[in-house]
Coordinates of C-alpha atoms in Angstrom, one line a residue:
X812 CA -12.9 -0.3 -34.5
X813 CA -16.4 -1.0 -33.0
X814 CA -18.1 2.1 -31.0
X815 CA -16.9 0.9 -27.7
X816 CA -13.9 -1.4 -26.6
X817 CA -14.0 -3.7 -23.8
X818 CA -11.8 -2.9 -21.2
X819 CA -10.3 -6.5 -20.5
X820 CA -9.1 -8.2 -17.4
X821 CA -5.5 -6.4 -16.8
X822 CA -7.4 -2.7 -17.7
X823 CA -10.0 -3.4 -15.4
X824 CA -7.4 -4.6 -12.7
X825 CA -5.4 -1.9 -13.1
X826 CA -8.9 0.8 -12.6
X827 CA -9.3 -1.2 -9.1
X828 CA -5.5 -0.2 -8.4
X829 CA -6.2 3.3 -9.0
X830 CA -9.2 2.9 -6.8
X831 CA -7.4 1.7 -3.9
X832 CA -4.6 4.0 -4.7
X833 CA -7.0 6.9 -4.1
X834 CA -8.6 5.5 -1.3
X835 CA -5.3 5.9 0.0
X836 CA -4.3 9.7 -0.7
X837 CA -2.1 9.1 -3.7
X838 CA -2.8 11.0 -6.8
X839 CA -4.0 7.7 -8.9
X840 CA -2.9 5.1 -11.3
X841 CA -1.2 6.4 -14.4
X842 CA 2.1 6.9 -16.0
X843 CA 4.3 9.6 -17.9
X844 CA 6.4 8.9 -20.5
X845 CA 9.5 11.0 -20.5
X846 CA 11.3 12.9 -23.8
X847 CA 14.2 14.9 -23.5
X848 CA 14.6 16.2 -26.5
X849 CA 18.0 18.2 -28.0
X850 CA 15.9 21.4 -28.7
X851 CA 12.9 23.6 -28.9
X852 CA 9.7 22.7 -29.6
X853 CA 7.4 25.4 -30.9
X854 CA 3.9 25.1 -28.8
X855 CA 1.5 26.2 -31.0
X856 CA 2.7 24.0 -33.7
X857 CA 2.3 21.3 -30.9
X858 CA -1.4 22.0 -30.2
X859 CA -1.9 21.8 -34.3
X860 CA -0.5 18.5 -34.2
X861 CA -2.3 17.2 -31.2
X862 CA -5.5 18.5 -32.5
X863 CA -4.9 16.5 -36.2
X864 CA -3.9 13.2 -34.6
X865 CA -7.3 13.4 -32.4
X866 CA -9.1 13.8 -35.8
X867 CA -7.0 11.3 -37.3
X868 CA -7.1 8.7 -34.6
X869 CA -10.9 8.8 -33.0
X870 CA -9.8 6.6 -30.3
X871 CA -7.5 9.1 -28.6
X872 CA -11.2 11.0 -27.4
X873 CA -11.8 7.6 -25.2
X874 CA -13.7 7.8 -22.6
X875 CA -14.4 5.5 -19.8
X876 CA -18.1 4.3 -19.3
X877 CA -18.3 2.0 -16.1
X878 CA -21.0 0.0 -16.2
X879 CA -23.3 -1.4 -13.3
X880 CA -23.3 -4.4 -12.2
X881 CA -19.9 -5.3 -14.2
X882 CA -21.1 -8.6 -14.9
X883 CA -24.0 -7.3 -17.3
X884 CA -22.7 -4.1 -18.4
X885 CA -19.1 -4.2 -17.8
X886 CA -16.5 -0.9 -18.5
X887 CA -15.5 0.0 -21.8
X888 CA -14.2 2.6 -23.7
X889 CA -16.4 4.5 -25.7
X890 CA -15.1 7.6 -28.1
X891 CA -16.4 11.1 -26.9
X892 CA -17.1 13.2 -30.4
X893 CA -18.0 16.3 -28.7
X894 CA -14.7 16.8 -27.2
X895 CA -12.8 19.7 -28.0
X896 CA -8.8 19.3 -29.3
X897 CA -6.4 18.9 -27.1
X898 CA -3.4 21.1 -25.9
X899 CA -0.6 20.8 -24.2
X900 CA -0.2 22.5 -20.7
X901 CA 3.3 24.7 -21.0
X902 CA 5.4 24.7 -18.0
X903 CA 8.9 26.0 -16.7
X904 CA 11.8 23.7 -15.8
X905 CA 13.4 25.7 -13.7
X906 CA 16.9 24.5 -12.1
X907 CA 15.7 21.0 -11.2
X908 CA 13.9 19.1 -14.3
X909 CA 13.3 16.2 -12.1
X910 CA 11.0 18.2 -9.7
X911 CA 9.2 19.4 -12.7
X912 CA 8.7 15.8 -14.1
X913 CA 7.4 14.2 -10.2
X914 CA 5.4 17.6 -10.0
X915 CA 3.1 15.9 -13.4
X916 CA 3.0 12.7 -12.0
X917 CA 1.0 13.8 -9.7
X918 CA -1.3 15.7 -12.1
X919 CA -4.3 13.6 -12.5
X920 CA -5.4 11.5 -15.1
X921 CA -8.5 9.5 -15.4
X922 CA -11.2 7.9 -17.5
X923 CA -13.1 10.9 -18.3
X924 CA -9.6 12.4 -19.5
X925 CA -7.3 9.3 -20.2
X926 CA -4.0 11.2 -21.6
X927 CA -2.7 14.8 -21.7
X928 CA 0.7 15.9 -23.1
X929 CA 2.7 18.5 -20.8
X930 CA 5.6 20.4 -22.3
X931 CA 8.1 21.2 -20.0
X932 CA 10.5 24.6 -21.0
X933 CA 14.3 24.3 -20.4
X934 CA 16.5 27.2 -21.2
X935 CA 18.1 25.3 -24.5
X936 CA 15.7 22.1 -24.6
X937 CA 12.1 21.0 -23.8
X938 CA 10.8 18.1 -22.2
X939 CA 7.7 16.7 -23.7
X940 CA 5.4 14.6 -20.9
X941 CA 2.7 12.0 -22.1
X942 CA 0.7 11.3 -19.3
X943 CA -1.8 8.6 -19.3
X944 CA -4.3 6.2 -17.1
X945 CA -3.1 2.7 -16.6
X946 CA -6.5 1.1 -18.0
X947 CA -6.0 2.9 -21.6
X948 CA -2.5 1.3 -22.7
X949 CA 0.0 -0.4 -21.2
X950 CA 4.3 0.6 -21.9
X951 CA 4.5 -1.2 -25.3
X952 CA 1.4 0.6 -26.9
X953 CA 2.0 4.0 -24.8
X954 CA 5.5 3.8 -27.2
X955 CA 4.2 3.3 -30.3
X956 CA 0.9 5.3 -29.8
X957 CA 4.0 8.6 -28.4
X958 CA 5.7 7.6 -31.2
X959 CA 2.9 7.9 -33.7
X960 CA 2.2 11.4 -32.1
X961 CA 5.7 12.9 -32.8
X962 CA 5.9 11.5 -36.0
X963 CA 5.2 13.1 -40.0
X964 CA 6.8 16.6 -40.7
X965 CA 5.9 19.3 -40.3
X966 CA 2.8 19.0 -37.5
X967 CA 0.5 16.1 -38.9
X968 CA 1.9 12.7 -37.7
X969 CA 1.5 10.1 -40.4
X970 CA -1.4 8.0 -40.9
X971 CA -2.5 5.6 -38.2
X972 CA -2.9 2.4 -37.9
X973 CA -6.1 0.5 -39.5
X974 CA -8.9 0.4 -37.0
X975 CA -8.8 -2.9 -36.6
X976 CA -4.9 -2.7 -35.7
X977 CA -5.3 0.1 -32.9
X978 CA -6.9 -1.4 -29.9
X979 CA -6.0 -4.8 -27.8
X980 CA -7.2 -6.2 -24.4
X981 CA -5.0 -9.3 -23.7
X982 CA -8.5 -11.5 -24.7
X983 CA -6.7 -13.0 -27.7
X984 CA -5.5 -16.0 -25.9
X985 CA -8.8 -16.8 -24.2
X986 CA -11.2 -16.4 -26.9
X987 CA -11.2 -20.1 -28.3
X988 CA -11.1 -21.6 -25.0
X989 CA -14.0 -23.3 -24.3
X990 CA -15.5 -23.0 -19.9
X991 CA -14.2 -25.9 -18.7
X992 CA -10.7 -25.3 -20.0
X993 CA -10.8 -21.6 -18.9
X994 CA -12.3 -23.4 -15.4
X995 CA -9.1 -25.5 -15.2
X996 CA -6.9 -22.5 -16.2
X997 CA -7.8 -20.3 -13.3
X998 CA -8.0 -23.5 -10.6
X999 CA -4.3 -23.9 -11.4
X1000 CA -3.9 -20.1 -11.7
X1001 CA -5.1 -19.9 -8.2
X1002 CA -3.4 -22.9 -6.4
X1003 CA 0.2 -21.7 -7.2
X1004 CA -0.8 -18.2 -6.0
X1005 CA -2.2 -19.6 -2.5
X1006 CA 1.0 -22.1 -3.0
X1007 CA 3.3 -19.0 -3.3
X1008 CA 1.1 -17.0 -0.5
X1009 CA 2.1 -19.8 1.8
X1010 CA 5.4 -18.2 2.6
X1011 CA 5.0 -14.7 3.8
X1012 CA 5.9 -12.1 2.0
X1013 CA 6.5 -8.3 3.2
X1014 CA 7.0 -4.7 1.5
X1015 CA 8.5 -1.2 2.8
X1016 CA 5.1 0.0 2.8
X1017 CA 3.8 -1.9 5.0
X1018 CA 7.3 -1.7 7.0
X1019 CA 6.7 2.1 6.9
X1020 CA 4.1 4.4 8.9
X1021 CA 1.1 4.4 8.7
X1022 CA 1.5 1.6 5.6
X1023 CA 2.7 4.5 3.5
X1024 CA -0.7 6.0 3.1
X1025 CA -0.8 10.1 1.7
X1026 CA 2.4 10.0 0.2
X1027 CA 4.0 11.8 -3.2
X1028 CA 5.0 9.9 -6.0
X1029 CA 8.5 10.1 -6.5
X1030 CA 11.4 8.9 -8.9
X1031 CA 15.3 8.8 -9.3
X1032 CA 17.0 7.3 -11.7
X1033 CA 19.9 4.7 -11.7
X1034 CA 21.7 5.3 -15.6
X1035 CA 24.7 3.2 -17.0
X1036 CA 27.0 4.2 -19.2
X1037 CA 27.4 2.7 -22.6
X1038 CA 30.6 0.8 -21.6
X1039 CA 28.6 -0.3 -18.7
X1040 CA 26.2 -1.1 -20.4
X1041 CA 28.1 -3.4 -23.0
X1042 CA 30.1 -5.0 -20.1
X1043 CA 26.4 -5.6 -18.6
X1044 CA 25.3 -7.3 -21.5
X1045 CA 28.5 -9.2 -22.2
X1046 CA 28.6 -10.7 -18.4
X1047 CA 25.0 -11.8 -19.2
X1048 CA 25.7 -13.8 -22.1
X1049 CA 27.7 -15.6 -20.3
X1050 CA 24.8 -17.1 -18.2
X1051 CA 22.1 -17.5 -21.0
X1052 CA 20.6 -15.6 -23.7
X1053 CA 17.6 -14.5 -21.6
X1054 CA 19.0 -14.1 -18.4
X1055 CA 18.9 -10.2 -18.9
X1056 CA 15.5 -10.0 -16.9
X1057 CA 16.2 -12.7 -14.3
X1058 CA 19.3 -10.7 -13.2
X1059 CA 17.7 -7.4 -13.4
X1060 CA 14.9 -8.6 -10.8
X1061 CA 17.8 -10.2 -8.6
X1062 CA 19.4 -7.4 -8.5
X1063 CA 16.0 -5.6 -7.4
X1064 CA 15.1 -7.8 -4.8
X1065 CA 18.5 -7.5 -3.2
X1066 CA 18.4 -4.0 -2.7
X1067 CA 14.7 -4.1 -1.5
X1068 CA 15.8 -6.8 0.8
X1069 CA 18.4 -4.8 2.6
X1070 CA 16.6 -1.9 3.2
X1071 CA 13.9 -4.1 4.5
X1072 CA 16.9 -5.8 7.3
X1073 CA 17.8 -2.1 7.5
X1074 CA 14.2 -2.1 9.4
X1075 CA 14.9 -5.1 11.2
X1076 CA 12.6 -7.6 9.0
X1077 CA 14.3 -10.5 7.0
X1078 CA 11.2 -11.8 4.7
X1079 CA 11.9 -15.4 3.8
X1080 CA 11.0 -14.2 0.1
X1081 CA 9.9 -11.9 -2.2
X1082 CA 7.5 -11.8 -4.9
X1083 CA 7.4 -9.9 -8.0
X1084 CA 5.3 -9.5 -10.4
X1085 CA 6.5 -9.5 -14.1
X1086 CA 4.6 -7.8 -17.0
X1087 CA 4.8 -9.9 -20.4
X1088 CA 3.8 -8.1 -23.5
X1089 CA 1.3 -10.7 -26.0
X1090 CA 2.1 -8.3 -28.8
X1091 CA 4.3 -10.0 -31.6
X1092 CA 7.6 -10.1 -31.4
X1093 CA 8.2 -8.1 -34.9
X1094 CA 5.4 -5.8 -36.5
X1095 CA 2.7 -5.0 -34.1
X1096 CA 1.2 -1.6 -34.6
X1097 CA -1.4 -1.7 -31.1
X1098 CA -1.5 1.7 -29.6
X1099 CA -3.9 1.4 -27.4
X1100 CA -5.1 -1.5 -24.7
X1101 CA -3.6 -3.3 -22.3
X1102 CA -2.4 -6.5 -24.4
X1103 CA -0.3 -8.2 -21.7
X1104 CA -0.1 -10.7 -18.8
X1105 CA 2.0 -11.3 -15.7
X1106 CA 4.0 -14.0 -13.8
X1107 CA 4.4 -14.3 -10.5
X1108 CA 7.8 -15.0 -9.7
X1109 CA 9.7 -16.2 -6.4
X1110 CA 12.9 -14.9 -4.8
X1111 CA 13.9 -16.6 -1.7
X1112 CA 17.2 -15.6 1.2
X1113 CA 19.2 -19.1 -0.3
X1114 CA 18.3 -16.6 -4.5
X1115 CA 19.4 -13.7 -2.8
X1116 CA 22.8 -15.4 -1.4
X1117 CA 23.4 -17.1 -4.1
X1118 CA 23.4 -15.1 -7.5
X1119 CA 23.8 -18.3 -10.1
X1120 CA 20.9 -20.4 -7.7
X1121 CA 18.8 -17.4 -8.2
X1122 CA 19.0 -16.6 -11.6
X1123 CA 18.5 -20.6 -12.3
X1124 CA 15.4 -20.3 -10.0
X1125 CA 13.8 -17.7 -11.9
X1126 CA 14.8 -19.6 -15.2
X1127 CA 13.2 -22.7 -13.9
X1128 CA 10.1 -20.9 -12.7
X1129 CA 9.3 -19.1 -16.0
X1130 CA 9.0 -22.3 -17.8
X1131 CA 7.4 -23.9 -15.2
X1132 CA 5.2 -20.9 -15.5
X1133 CA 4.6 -21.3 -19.6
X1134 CA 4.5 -25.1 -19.5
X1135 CA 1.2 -25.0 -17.5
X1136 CA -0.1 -22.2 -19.0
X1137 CA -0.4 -20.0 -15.7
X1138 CA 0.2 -16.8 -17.3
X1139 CA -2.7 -17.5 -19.8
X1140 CA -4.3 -18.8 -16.1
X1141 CA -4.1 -15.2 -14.7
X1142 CA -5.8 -13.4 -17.6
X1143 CA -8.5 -16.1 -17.7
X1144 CA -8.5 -15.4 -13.5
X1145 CA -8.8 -11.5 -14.3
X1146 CA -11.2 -12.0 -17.1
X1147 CA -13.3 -14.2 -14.5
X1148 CA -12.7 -11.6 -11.3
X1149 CA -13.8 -8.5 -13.7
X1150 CA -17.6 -9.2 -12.8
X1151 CA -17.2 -9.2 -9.3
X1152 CA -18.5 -6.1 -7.4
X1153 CA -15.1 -4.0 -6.2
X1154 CA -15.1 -5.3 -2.7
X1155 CA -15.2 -8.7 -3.6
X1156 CA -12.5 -8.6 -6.2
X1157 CA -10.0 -6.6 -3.6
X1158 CA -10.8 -9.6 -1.5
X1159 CA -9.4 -12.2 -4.2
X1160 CA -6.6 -9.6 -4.9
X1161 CA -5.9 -9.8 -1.1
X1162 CA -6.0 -13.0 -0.2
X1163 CA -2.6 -14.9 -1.7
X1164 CA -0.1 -12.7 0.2
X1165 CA -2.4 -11.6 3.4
X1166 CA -3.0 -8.0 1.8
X1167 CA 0.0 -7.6 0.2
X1168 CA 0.5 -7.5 -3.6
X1169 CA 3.8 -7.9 -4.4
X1170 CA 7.3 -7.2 -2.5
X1171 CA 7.9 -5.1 -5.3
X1172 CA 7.2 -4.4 -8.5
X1173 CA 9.6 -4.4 -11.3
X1174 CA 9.1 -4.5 -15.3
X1175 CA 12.0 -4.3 -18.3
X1176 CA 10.6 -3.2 -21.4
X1177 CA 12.9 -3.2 -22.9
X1178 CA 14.2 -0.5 -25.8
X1179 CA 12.7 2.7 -26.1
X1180 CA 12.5 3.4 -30.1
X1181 CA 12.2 7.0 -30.9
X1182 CA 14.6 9.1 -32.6
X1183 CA 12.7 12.5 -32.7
X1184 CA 9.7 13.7 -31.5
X1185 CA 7.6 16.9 -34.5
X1186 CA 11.4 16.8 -36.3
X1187 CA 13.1 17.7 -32.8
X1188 CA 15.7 14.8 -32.0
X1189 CA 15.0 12.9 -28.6
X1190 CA 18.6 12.9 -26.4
X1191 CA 17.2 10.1 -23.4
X1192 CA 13.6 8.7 -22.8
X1193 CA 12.3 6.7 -19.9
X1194 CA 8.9 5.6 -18.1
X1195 CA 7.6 6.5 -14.8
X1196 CA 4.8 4.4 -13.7
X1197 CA 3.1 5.3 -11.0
X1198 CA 4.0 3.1 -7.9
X1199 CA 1.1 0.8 -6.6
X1200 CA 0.9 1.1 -2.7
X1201 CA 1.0 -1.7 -1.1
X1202 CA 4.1 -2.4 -1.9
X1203 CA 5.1 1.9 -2.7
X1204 CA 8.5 1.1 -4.9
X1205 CA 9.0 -0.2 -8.5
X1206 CA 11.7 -0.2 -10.6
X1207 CA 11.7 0.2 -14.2
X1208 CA 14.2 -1.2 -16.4
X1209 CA 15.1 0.7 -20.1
X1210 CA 17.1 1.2 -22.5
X1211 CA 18.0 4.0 -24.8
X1212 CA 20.5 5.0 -27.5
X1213 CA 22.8 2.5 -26.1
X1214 CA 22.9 3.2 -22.2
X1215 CA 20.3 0.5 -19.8
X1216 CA 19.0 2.5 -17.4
X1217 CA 17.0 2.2 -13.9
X1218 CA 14.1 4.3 -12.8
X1219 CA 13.2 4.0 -9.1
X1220 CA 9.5 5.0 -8.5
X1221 CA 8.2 5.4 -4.5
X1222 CA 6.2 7.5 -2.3
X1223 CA 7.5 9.2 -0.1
X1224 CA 6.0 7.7 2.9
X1225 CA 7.3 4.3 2.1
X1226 CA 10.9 5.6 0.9
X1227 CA 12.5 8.7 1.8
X1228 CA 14.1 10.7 -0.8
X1229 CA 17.7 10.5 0.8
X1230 CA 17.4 6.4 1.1
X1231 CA 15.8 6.5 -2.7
X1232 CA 18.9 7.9 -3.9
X1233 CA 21.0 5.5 -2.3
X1234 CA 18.8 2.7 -2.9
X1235 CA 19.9 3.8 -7.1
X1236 CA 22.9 3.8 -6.3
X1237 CA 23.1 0.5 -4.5
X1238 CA 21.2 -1.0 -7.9
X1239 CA 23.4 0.8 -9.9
X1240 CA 26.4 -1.3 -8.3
X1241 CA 24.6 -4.7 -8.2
X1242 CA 24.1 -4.4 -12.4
X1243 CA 27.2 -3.2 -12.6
X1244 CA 29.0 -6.2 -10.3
X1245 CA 31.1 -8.2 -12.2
X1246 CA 30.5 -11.5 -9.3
X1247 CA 26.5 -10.6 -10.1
X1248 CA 26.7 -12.8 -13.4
X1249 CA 30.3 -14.2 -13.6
X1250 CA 30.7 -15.9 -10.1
X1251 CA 34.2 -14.0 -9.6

C-alpha cells in the first residue's frame, strides 16, 4: 500500500466522535475485542508474535497525521518505522473478569498509538484484549486483522494479506461518480435526515444529569443459550429471511423506550443508526479501514406496539433506503463534511435531531469466526464499542459457537449499573419472546 492512507469519511467521523467524547470526560472513541480463551497463553511467546506480525504487516505501526486545513491536507495514516515492537500489558483477573475487561476500555487509545493487546490472567484461562481507535478499523476488519494475529503456529501468524488487500475507506462506491451526481446524492441524503429530524427524538443521556457528561464506560452482557438461540432463529424465519436485524433493533428500542417512560418521557420515535459492512459478502481479506456505511432507520410508539408493523416498517425503510441510494448518500455527505473545520462539521452532525445523534445505537455483526487464538482454543468472543455520548447506550448483537448474544455498553451517568443489568435482562426476554416474531 501507498506511504499514507486516506482516512475516509466514516474514519474521520468517527475522530470527531472521539473528540466530542473527550470534550466530555469520557476516556475516547475506541473498542476492545474480547477472547476468552480455554487456556494459558505464554506472554513472552506473545510479545514474539506481536513483534513478527508488526514486521510482517507495516501497517500495524500506523500513525495518525492530521492535517491543517482538512480540506488541503486532510488526515491520513502514515506508517511510523522507528517504532519499537509491541507488547502486551499483563494483568490479573481477579474474582470479577468483567471489571477487568471495563477497567481496559477505559485505557486509552489514540492516533499516535492506534491498537494495544492486553492479556488478562485467570487462574486456569486468560483473556486476550485487542484494543483499538475507531478511525483505524471498523468490527469486520478488527476480526479478521485479530484473527490474523492469533493465527500460524507456533508464534509467527501466517502471511498477510497483499498490500493492496489490507486497507479500505468506504470510497469505493464514490470514486466513479462524477460532482453533480455526488451533489444529488448528499441533497437527498440530507432531506430525509432533516425529514426524519422533524419528529423529535430523545436519549437517556440527555434524560440523565448533567447529559451524562464524566461518566465510565460500562458493559453487561445479555447471552442466549443455544436452544435459545435455535428457537430465535427458527421464530425469525417465520417472518422473512432477513428479518434477524429488524427484530434485534425492535427489540432494542423497546427496552430503551421503557426506561425512557420510566423517566417520565414518551419520545414519539426513535432513531438508530445501523452500520452496513461494503466488504464482500464471501472472501474479503481488509484488515484495516473503515469500509462501511450507515442507515438511519425509524421506530415510532404505533412499531413499538405493534411488533409485525414494526418489523414491516424497518423492512420497508431499508429498501426505501437502497432504492435511492441514501446509504451511498451518507458516505458521499461524510466524504463532503470531512473538509469542514471541526466546529462546522459538529454543527451538520447536530442539526437533524436538535443535538442529538441517535436514540441509540445498535449494530449486529454478525458471527465472530475464530477458533483459537497462538494454538490456544477461544471458548466465547464478543465486541465492546465504546458508547458515543449523546445518546451513552449501544447494544451490540453477536454470535459465537452457536449461542447469539447481547452486549449492553453505557456510561455510567446515563445508566446505572443496577438498571444496566436489568435493562439485559429485559432484552434478553424480548429476543427470547415467542409473540416478538410469531404474533402468539
Amino acid at each position: 500500500m501507498p506511504a499514507t492512507a486516506k482516512l475516509g469519511g466514516v474514519g474521520i467521523f468517527h475522530l470527531v466522535n472521539d473528540r466530542a467524547m473527550r470534550a466530555r470526560g469520557l476516556a475516547g472513541n475506541h473498542c476492545v475485542f474480547v477472547l476468552e480463551l480455554a487456556g494459558k497463553l505464554d506472554p513472552a511467546r506473545l510479545d514474539v508474535r506481536l513483534a513478527r506480525a508488526v514486521s510482517d504487516l507495516p501497517e500495524l505501526r500506523f500513525r495518525l497525521k492530521s492535517g491543517f486545513p482538512p480540506l488541503l491536507n486532510p488526515p491520513s495514516w502514515v506508517i511510523d518505522a522507528g517504532r519499537p515492537p509491541p507488547r502486551a500489558d499483563i494483568l490479573t483477573a481477579g474474582r470479577d473478569e468483567s471489571a477487568a475487561v471495563e477497567a481496559r476500555i477505559e485505557a486509552r487509545v489514540d492516533g499516535n498509538t492506534p491498537w494495544a493487546v492486553d492479556l488478562v490472567r485467570g487462574d486456569d484461562h486468560d483473556l486476550v484484549l485487542f484494543r483499538w481507535f475507531q478511525p483505524l478499523v471498523d468490527g469486520k476488519g478488527a476480526l479478521r486483522l485479530v484473527r490474523w494475529l492469533g493465527s500460524g503456529e507456533p508464534d509467527e501468524p501466517v502471511h498477510p494479506p497483499p498490500e493492496n488487500e489490507r486497507y479500505e475507506a468506504s470510497e469505493r462506491p464514490l470514486r466513479d461518480l462524477d460532482r453533480d451526481t455526488r451533489v444529488a446524492l448528499i441533497r437527498a441524503y440530507g432531506n430525509y435526515a432533516l425529514d426524519l429530524g422533524k419528529t423529535p427524538i430523545m436519549s437517556l443521556a440527555t434524560v440523565a444529569p448533567r447529559k451524562g457528561n464524566g461518566g465510565r464506560m460500562r458493559f453487561v452482557r445479555a447471552v442466549l443459550t443455544e436452544d435459545e438461540t435455535v428457537r430465535f432463529d427458527a421464530r425469525v424465519r417465520k417472518i422473512a429471511r432477513l428479518a434477524e436485524t429488524h427484530v434485534m433493533l425492535l427489540a432494542a428500542a423497546r427496552v430503551v423506550d421503557r426506561a425512557l417512560q420510566r423517566r417520565g418521557y414518551a419520545p414519539a420515535q426513535h432513531i438508530i443508526p445501523l452500520p452496513l459492512s461494503l466488504d464482500p459478502k464471501a472472501g474479503a481479506t481488509r484488515l484495516l479501514g473503515n469500509n462501511l456505511t450507515m442507515m438511519l432507520l425509524s421506530i415510532s410508539r404505533d412499531d413499538l406496539a405493534d411488533e409485525a408493523r414494526g418489523i414491516a416498517h424497518l423492512a420497508e425503510q431499508q429498501r426505501y433506503i437502497v432504492r435511492h441510494k441514501l446509504d451511498v448518500g451518507m458516505l458521499a455527505a461524510l466524504e463532503f463534511a470531512s473538509r469542514f473545520p471541526r466546529p462546522a462539521y459538529q454543527w451538520l452532525a447536530d442539526r437533524p435531531f436538535h443535538g442529538e445523534m441517535a436514540s441509540l445505537v445498535a449494530s449486529n455483526p454478525g458471527t465472530l469466526s475464530i477458533d483459537a487464538f497462538a494454538g490456544v482454543p477461544v471458548r466465547d468472543a464478543y465486541v465492546l464499542p465504546a458508547a458515543v455520548l449523546p445518546p451513552g447506550f449501544q447494544v451490540v448483537f453477536t454470535r459465537f459457537a452457536g449461542r447469539l448474544s447481547a452486549a449492553v455498553i453505557y456510561v455510567d451517568t446515563v445508566v446505572s449499573r443496577g438498571e444496566a443489568a436489568m435493562l439485559a435482562a429485559e432484552l434478553k426476554a424480548e429476543l427470547c419472546a415467542e409473540s416478538l416474531m410469531s404474533g402468539d
